[in-house]
Amino acid sequence: MQLAGVRTAAAGDATTISRLLADAIRGSYAGMLGEIPLRRLISTQCALPRIRAEIEIPGGAPGWLGWLVAENDEGRVLGAAACGVPVPGEGEVYALAVAADARRRGTGTALLAAVTDRSREYGARGQRVQLPVEADPALPFYRRLGFAPLGPRRWGRAV
């Protein structure tokens, strides 16, 4: 499953992004969060109407820079990420999810590089991410890419 590239998400990607995020949240946090917090996280982060609207407005809302998707040579979406620059100089990774069968193959790294580049274009000198739990399974990924703790669930790095 070779990564073909990262591109800006299109309207037709909304359902795939929603499912990918929901699967990643379930797979990562099912044993860490109770049933109600897990359902709440999925309903807020993976709501299809919200994702559709967000795809339509990159650059249209203050600080919002949109969704990106990574796909393989056959056009299958392997991962998705969303970012913004909500405060001048500070980029924010709002979401980053990779399909379970595509992890540890560079997809997440490619998505993070793309959202970092996009954030830099809009003046970001730093980048932050807020994780759902303190012992988040994504911590080794973020640490490896230079993120350091800013708080129990908040991590950041200079870009």
Coordinates of C-alpha atoms in Angstrom, one line a residue:
M1 CA 0.0 0.0 0.0
Q2 CA 2.2 2.8 -1.3
L3 CA 1.3 6.4 -0.4
A4 CA 0.6 8.4 -3.5
G5 CA 0.3 11.8 -1.9
V6 CA -1.5 14.3 0.2
R7 CA -4.1 16.6 -1.2
T8 CA -6.8 19.0 -0.1
A9 CA -10.0 17.1 0.7
A10 CA -12.9 17.4 -1.7
A11 CA -16.6 17.3 -0.9
G12 CA -16.7 13.6 -1.9
D13 CA -14.2 12.7 0.8
A14 CA -16.5 13.8 3.7
T15 CA -18.0 10.3 4.4
T16 CA -14.6 8.6 4.2
I17 CA -13.1 11.1 6.6
S18 CA -15.9 10.7 9.0
R19 CA -15.6 6.9 9.0
L20 CA -11.8 7.0 9.2
L21 CA -11.9 9.3 12.2
A22 CA -14.6 7.3 14.0
D23 CA -12.7 4.0 13.4
A24 CA -9.4 5.7 14.7
I25 CA -11.1 7.0 17.8
R26 CA -12.8 3.7 18.6
G27 CA -9.5 1.8 18.0
S28 CA -7.4 4.2 20.1
Y29 CA -9.7 5.1 23.0
A30 CA -12.1 2.3 23.5
G31 CA -10.2 1.0 26.5
M32 CA -9.3 4.4 27.8
L33 CA -12.5 6.3 27.8
G34 CA -15.9 5.2 29.1
E35 CA -18.7 4.5 26.7
I36 CA -20.4 7.9 27.1
P37 CA -17.2 10.0 26.7
L38 CA -16.2 7.8 23.7
R39 CA -19.6 8.3 22.0
R40 CA -19.5 12.0 22.7
L41 CA -16.0 12.3 21.2
I42 CA -17.1 10.4 18.1
S43 CA -20.3 12.4 17.7
T44 CA -18.5 15.8 18.0
Q45 CA -15.4 14.9 15.9
C46 CA -16.9 12.7 13.2
A47 CA -20.3 14.4 12.5
L48 CA -20.7 14.2 8.7
P49 CA -22.6 17.5 8.4
R50 CA -19.8 19.3 10.2
I51 CA -17.0 17.7 8.1
R52 CA -18.9 18.5 4.9
A53 CA -19.2 22.1 6.0
E54 CA -15.6 22.3 7.0
I55 CA -14.4 20.9 3.6
E56 CA -16.4 23.7 1.9
I57 CA -14.9 26.6 3.9
P58 CA -11.1 26.3 4.0
G59 CA -9.9 29.8 4.6
G60 CA -13.5 30.9 5.0
A61 CA -13.5 30.8 8.8
P62 CA -11.0 32.7 10.9
G63 CA -8.0 30.5 11.5
W64 CA -9.4 27.4 9.7
L65 CA -7.2 26.0 7.0
G66 CA -9.1 22.9 6.1
W67 CA -8.9 19.1 5.7
L68 CA -6.2 17.2 3.9
V69 CA -6.3 13.5 2.9
A70 CA -3.5 11.0 2.1
E71 CA -4.3 8.4 -0.5
N72 CA -2.6 5.5 -2.1
D73 CA -1.9 4.8 -5.8
E74 CA -5.4 3.4 -6.3
G75 CA -7.0 6.5 -4.8
R76 CA -8.0 5.0 -1.4
V77 CA -7.9 7.5 1.4
L78 CA -5.5 6.2 4.0
G79 CA -5.6 9.1 6.4
A80 CA -6.9 12.6 7.1
A81 CA -5.8 15.7 9.0
A82 CA -7.3 19.1 9.7
C83 CA -5.5 22.2 10.8
G84 CA -5.7 25.9 11.4
V85 CA -3.9 29.0 12.7
P86 CA -6.4 30.2 15.3
V87 CA -4.0 32.6 17.0
P88 CA -1.4 34.5 15.0
G89 CA 1.8 32.5 14.9
E90 CA 0.3 29.3 16.4
G91 CA -0.8 26.4 14.2
E92 CA -3.2 23.8 15.6
V93 CA -3.6 20.2 14.5
Y94 CA -7.3 19.7 15.0
A95 CA -7.4 16.1 13.8
L96 CA -5.0 13.5 12.4
A97 CA -6.1 9.9 11.8
V98 CA -4.7 7.0 9.7
A99 CA -6.5 3.8 8.7
A100 CA -5.3 0.9 11.0
D101 CA -3.9 -1.0 8.0
A102 CA -1.9 2.0 6.8
R103 CA -0.2 2.9 10.1
R104 CA 3.6 2.9 10.6
R105 CA 4.1 3.4 6.8
G106 CA 4.7 7.2 6.7
T107 CA 1.1 8.3 6.2
G108 CA 0.7 10.1 9.5
T109 CA 4.2 11.7 9.0
A110 CA 3.2 12.9 5.5
L111 CA -0.1 14.3 6.8
L112 CA 1.6 16.1 9.6
A113 CA 4.2 17.6 7.2
A114 CA 1.5 18.8 4.9
V115 CA -0.5 20.5 7.7
T116 CA 2.7 22.0 9.0
D117 CA 3.6 23.4 5.6
R118 CA 0.0 24.8 5.3
S119 CA 0.2 26.4 8.7
R120 CA 3.6 28.0 8.0
E121 CA 2.1 29.5 4.8
Y122 CA -0.3 31.3 7.2
G123 CA 2.4 32.5 9.5
A124 CA 2.6 29.7 12.1
R125 CA 5.9 29.6 14.0
G126 CA 4.7 27.0 16.4
Q127 CA 2.3 24.0 16.3
R128 CA 0.0 22.6 19.0
V129 CA -2.1 19.5 19.4
Q130 CA -4.7 18.7 22.1
L131 CA -5.0 15.0 22.8
P132 CA -8.2 13.3 24.3
V133 CA -6.3 11.5 27.1
E134 CA -3.0 12.0 29.0
A135 CA -1.7 8.5 28.1
D136 CA -2.7 8.9 24.4
P137 CA -1.5 6.2 22.0
A138 CA -0.4 8.9 19.6
L139 CA 2.2 10.3 22.0
P140 CA 5.2 8.3 20.6
F141 CA 4.3 9.6 17.2
Y142 CA 4.2 13.2 18.3
R143 CA 7.3 12.9 20.5
R144 CA 9.3 11.4 17.6
L145 CA 8.3 14.5 15.5
G146 CA 9.5 17.0 18.0
F147 CA 6.4 17.7 20.1
A148 CA 6.9 18.4 23.8
P149 CA 4.4 18.6 26.6
L150 CA 2.7 22.0 27.3
G151 CA 0.3 20.4 29.8
P152 CA -1.2 17.0 30.6
R153 CA -3.0 16.7 27.2
R154 CA -1.5 19.6 25.2
W155 CA 1.7 19.2 23.2
G156 CA 3.6 21.6 20.9
R157 CA 6.7 22.3 18.9
A158 CA 8.4 25.1 16.9
V159 CA 8.0 24.9 13.2

